[in-house]
Coordinates of C-alpha atoms in Angstrom, one line a residue:
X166 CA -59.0 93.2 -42.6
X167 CA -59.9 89.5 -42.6
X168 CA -58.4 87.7 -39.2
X169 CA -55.6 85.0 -39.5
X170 CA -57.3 81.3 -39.2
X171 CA -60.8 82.2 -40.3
X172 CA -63.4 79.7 -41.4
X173 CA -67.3 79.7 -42.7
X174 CA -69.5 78.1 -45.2
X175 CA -69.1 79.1 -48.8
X176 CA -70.0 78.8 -52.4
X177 CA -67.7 79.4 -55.1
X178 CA -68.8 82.0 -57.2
X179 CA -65.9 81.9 -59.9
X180 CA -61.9 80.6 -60.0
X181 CA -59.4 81.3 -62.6
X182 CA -55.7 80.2 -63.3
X183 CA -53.1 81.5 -61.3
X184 CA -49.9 79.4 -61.6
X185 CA -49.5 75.7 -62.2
X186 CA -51.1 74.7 -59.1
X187 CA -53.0 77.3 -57.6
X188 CA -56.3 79.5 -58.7
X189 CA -57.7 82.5 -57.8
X190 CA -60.9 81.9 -56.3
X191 CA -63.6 83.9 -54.9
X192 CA -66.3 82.5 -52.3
X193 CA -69.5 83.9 -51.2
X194 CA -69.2 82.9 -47.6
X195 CA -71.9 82.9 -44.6
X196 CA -70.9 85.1 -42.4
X197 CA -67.9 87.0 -43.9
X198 CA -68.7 88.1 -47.2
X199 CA -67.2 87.6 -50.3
X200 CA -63.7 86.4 -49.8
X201 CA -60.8 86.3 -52.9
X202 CA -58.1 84.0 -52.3
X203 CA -55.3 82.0 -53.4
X204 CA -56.7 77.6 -53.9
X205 CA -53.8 75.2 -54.3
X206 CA -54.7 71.9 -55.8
X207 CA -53.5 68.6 -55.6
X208 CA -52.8 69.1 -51.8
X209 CA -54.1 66.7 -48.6
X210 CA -57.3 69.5 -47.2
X211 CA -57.8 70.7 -51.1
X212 CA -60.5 69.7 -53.5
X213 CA -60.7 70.2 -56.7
X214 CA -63.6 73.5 -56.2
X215 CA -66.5 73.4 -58.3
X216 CA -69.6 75.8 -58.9
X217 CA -72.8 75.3 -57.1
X218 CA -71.1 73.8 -53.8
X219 CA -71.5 74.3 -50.4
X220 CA -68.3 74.4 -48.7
X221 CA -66.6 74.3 -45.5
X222 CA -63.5 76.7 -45.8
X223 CA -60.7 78.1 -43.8
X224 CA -58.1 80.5 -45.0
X225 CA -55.5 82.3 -43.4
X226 CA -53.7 85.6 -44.5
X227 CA -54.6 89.1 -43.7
X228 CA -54.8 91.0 -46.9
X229 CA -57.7 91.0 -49.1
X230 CA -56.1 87.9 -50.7
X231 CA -56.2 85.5 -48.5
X232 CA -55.1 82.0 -48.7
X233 CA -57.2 78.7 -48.4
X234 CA -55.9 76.5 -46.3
X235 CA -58.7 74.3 -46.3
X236 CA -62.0 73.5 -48.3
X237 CA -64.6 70.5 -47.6
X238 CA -67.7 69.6 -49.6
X239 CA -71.0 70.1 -47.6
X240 CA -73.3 70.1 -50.0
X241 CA -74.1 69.7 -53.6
X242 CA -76.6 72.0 -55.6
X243 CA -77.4 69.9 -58.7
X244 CA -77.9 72.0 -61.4
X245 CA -77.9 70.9 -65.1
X246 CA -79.3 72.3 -68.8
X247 CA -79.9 75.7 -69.6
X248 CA -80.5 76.0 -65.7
X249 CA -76.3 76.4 -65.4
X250 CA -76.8 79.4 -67.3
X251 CA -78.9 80.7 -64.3
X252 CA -76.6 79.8 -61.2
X253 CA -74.1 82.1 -63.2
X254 CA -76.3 84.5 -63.5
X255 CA -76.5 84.6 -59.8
X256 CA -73.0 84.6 -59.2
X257 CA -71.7 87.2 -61.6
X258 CA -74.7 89.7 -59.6
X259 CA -72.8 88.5 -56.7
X260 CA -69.6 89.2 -57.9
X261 CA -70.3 92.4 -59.5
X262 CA -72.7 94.2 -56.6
X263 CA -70.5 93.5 -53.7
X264 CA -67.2 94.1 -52.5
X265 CA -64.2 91.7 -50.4
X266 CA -65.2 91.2 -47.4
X267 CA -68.5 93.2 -47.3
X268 CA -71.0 91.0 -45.3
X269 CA -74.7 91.5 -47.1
X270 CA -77.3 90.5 -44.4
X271 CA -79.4 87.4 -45.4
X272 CA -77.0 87.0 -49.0
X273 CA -75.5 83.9 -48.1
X274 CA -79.0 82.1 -47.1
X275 CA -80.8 83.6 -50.1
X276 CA -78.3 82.7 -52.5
X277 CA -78.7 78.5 -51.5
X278 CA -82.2 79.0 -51.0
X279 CA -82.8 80.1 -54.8
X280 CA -79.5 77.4 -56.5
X281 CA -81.5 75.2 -54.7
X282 CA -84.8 75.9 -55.8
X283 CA -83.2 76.0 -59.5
X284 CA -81.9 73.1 -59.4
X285 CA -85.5 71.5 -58.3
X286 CA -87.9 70.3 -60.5
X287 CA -90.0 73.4 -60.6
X288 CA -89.9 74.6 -64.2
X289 CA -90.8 78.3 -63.6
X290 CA -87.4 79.7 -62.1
X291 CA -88.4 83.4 -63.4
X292 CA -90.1 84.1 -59.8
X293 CA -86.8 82.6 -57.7
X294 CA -84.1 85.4 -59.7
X295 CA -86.8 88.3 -59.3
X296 CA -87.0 87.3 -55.6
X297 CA -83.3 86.6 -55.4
X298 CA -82.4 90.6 -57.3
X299 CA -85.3 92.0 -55.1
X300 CA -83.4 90.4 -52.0
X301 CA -79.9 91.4 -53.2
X302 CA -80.9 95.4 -53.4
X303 CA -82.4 95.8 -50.3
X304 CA -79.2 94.1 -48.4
X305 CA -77.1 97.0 -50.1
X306 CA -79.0 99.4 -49.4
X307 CA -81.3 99.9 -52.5
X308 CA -84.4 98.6 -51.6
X309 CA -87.4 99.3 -54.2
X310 CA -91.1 100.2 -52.4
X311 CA -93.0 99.1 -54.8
X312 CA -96.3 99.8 -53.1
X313 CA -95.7 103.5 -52.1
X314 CA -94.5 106.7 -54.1
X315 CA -91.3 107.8 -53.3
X316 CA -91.5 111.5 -52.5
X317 CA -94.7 111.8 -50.9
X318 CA -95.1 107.8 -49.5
X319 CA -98.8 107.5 -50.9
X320 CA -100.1 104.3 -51.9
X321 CA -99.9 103.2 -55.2
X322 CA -102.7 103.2 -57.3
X323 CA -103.9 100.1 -59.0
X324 CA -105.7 102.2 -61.4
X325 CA -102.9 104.8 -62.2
X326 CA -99.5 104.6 -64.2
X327 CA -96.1 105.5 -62.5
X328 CA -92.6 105.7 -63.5
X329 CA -89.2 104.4 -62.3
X330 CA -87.0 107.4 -60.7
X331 CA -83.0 106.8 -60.4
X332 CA -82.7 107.1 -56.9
X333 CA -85.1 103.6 -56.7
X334 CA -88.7 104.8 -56.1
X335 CA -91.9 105.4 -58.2
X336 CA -94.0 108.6 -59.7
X337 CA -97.4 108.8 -60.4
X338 CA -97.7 110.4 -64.0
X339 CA -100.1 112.5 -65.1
X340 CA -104.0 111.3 -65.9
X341 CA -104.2 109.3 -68.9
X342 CA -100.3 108.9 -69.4
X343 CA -99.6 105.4 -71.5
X344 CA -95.9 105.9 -70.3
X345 CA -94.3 104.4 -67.3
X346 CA -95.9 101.2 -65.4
X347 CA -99.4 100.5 -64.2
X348 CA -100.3 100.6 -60.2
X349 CA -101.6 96.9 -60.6
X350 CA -98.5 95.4 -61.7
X351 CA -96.2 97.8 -58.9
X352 CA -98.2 95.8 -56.5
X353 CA -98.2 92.7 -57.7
X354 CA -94.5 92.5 -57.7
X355 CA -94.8 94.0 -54.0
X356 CA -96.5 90.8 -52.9
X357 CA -93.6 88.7 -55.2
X358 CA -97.0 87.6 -57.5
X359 CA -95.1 87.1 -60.8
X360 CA -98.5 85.3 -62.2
X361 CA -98.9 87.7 -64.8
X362 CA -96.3 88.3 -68.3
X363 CA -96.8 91.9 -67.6
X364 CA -95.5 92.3 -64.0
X365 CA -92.8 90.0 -64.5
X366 CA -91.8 92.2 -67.5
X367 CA -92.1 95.7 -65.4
X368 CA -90.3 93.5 -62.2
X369 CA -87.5 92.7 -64.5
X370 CA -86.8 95.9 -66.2
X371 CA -87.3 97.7 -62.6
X372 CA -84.8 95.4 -60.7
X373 CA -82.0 95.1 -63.9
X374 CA -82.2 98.9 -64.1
X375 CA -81.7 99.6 -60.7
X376 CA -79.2 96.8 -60.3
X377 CA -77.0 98.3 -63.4
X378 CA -77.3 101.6 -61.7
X379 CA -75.3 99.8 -58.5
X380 CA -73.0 98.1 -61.1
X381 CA -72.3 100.8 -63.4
X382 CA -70.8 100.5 -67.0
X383 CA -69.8 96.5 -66.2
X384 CA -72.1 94.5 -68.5
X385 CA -73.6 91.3 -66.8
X386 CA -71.9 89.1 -69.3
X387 CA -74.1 85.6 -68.4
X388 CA -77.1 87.1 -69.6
X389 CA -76.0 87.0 -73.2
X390 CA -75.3 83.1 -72.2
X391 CA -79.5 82.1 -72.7
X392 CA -79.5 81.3 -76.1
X393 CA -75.9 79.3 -76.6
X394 CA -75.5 76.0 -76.0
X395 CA -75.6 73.7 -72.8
X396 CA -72.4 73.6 -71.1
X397 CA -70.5 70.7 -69.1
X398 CA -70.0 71.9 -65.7
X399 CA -66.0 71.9 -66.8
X400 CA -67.3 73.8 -69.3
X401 CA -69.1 76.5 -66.7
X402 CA -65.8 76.7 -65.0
X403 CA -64.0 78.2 -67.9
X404 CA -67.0 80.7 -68.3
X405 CA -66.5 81.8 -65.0

């Protein structure tokens, strides 16, 4: 249970209407997880909460609904363009991959680390959500070796091809297989070098795959977002 009078840093990942005046909100926080609660506008210590924030919040309540009784701007993440499209990404993982008040080592840092970085003027963001899914696994407990098999913990092979096992580790096939992945590209990703189209491609089937396998049947509903129109950031809200 969440203790009475508790307070940390926090991002919202998404709100919704509740009632007239209040939403229901959920916020990745620093040190306690992700936190659902009730937000009342329009009051003295409430803002009006937007996406890819950094907050100071305090809430009070002992259930896993909890009620914020207090929410202060720290920092703003600014994000515009088809970017938006990849903060939400980022929050709907978040969303869908933990539960309330489960606290996911390193989450919180990571999380502003890569809205930051997407938000910056770098153009290639591809590298930041590969790092940022790699990141997310192993904090649940499903972190991918990409530079060892998984039943026998030999190295892998630049030279051979290999192929992605359920449980989260990698096979060597058979000589001459042109199934599964090659060695060189298992590697690559091991050192986060996503230089090449082909590694990024076997890094992001490899981490979606074993990131649906955590989720389950929920689809990851921002991902069909890429190819639709820029939003407003009111506009993001109601997404969310």
């Amino acid at each position: 249970m969440i203790a009475s009078g508790n307070s940390d840093r926090g991002v919202l990942l998404h709100r919704r209407p509740y009632t007239d005046s209040r939403w229901l909100v959920d916020f990745l926080t620093d040190r306690n997880g992700r936190i659902s609660g009730v937000h009342r506008t329009g009051s003295k210590h409430q803002s009006s909460l937007e996406l890819f924030v950094e907050y100071s919040i305090a809430w009070r309540g002992k259930s896993q609904l909890v009620t914020i009784s207090q929410c202060e701007v720290e920092k703003i993440f600014p994000i515009e363009g088809r970017k938006l499209y990849l903060g939400l990404y980022l929050n709907e993982l978040v969303a869908k991959t933990t539960r309330p008040e489960e606290h996911v080592e390193g989450l919180f840092g990571v999380y502003v680390d890569s809205i930051s970085a997407i938000g910056g003027e770098r153009s290639d963001v591809e590298p930041i959500l590969r790092s940022f899914e790699r990141t997310l696994l192993k904090g649940l407990g499903y972190e991918i070796a990409f530079d060892v098999e998984a039943s026998n913990g030999n190295a892998i092979d630049p030279a051979e091809r290999y192929e992605y096992l359920a449980d989260g580790g990698f096979r060597r096939l058979e000589n001459g297989s042109a199934e599964g992945f090659d060695g060189a590209s298992l590697l690559a990703i091991s050192r986060n070098d996503y230089s090449q189209a082909r590694t990024r491609a076997v890094a992001k089937f490899v981490l979606r795959s074993a990131l649906q396998h955590r989720i389950g049947d929920q689809k990851i509903l921002s991902r069909s977002l890429f190819g639709s129109k820029v939003p407003q950031m009111n506009e993001t809200s109601r997404i969310t």
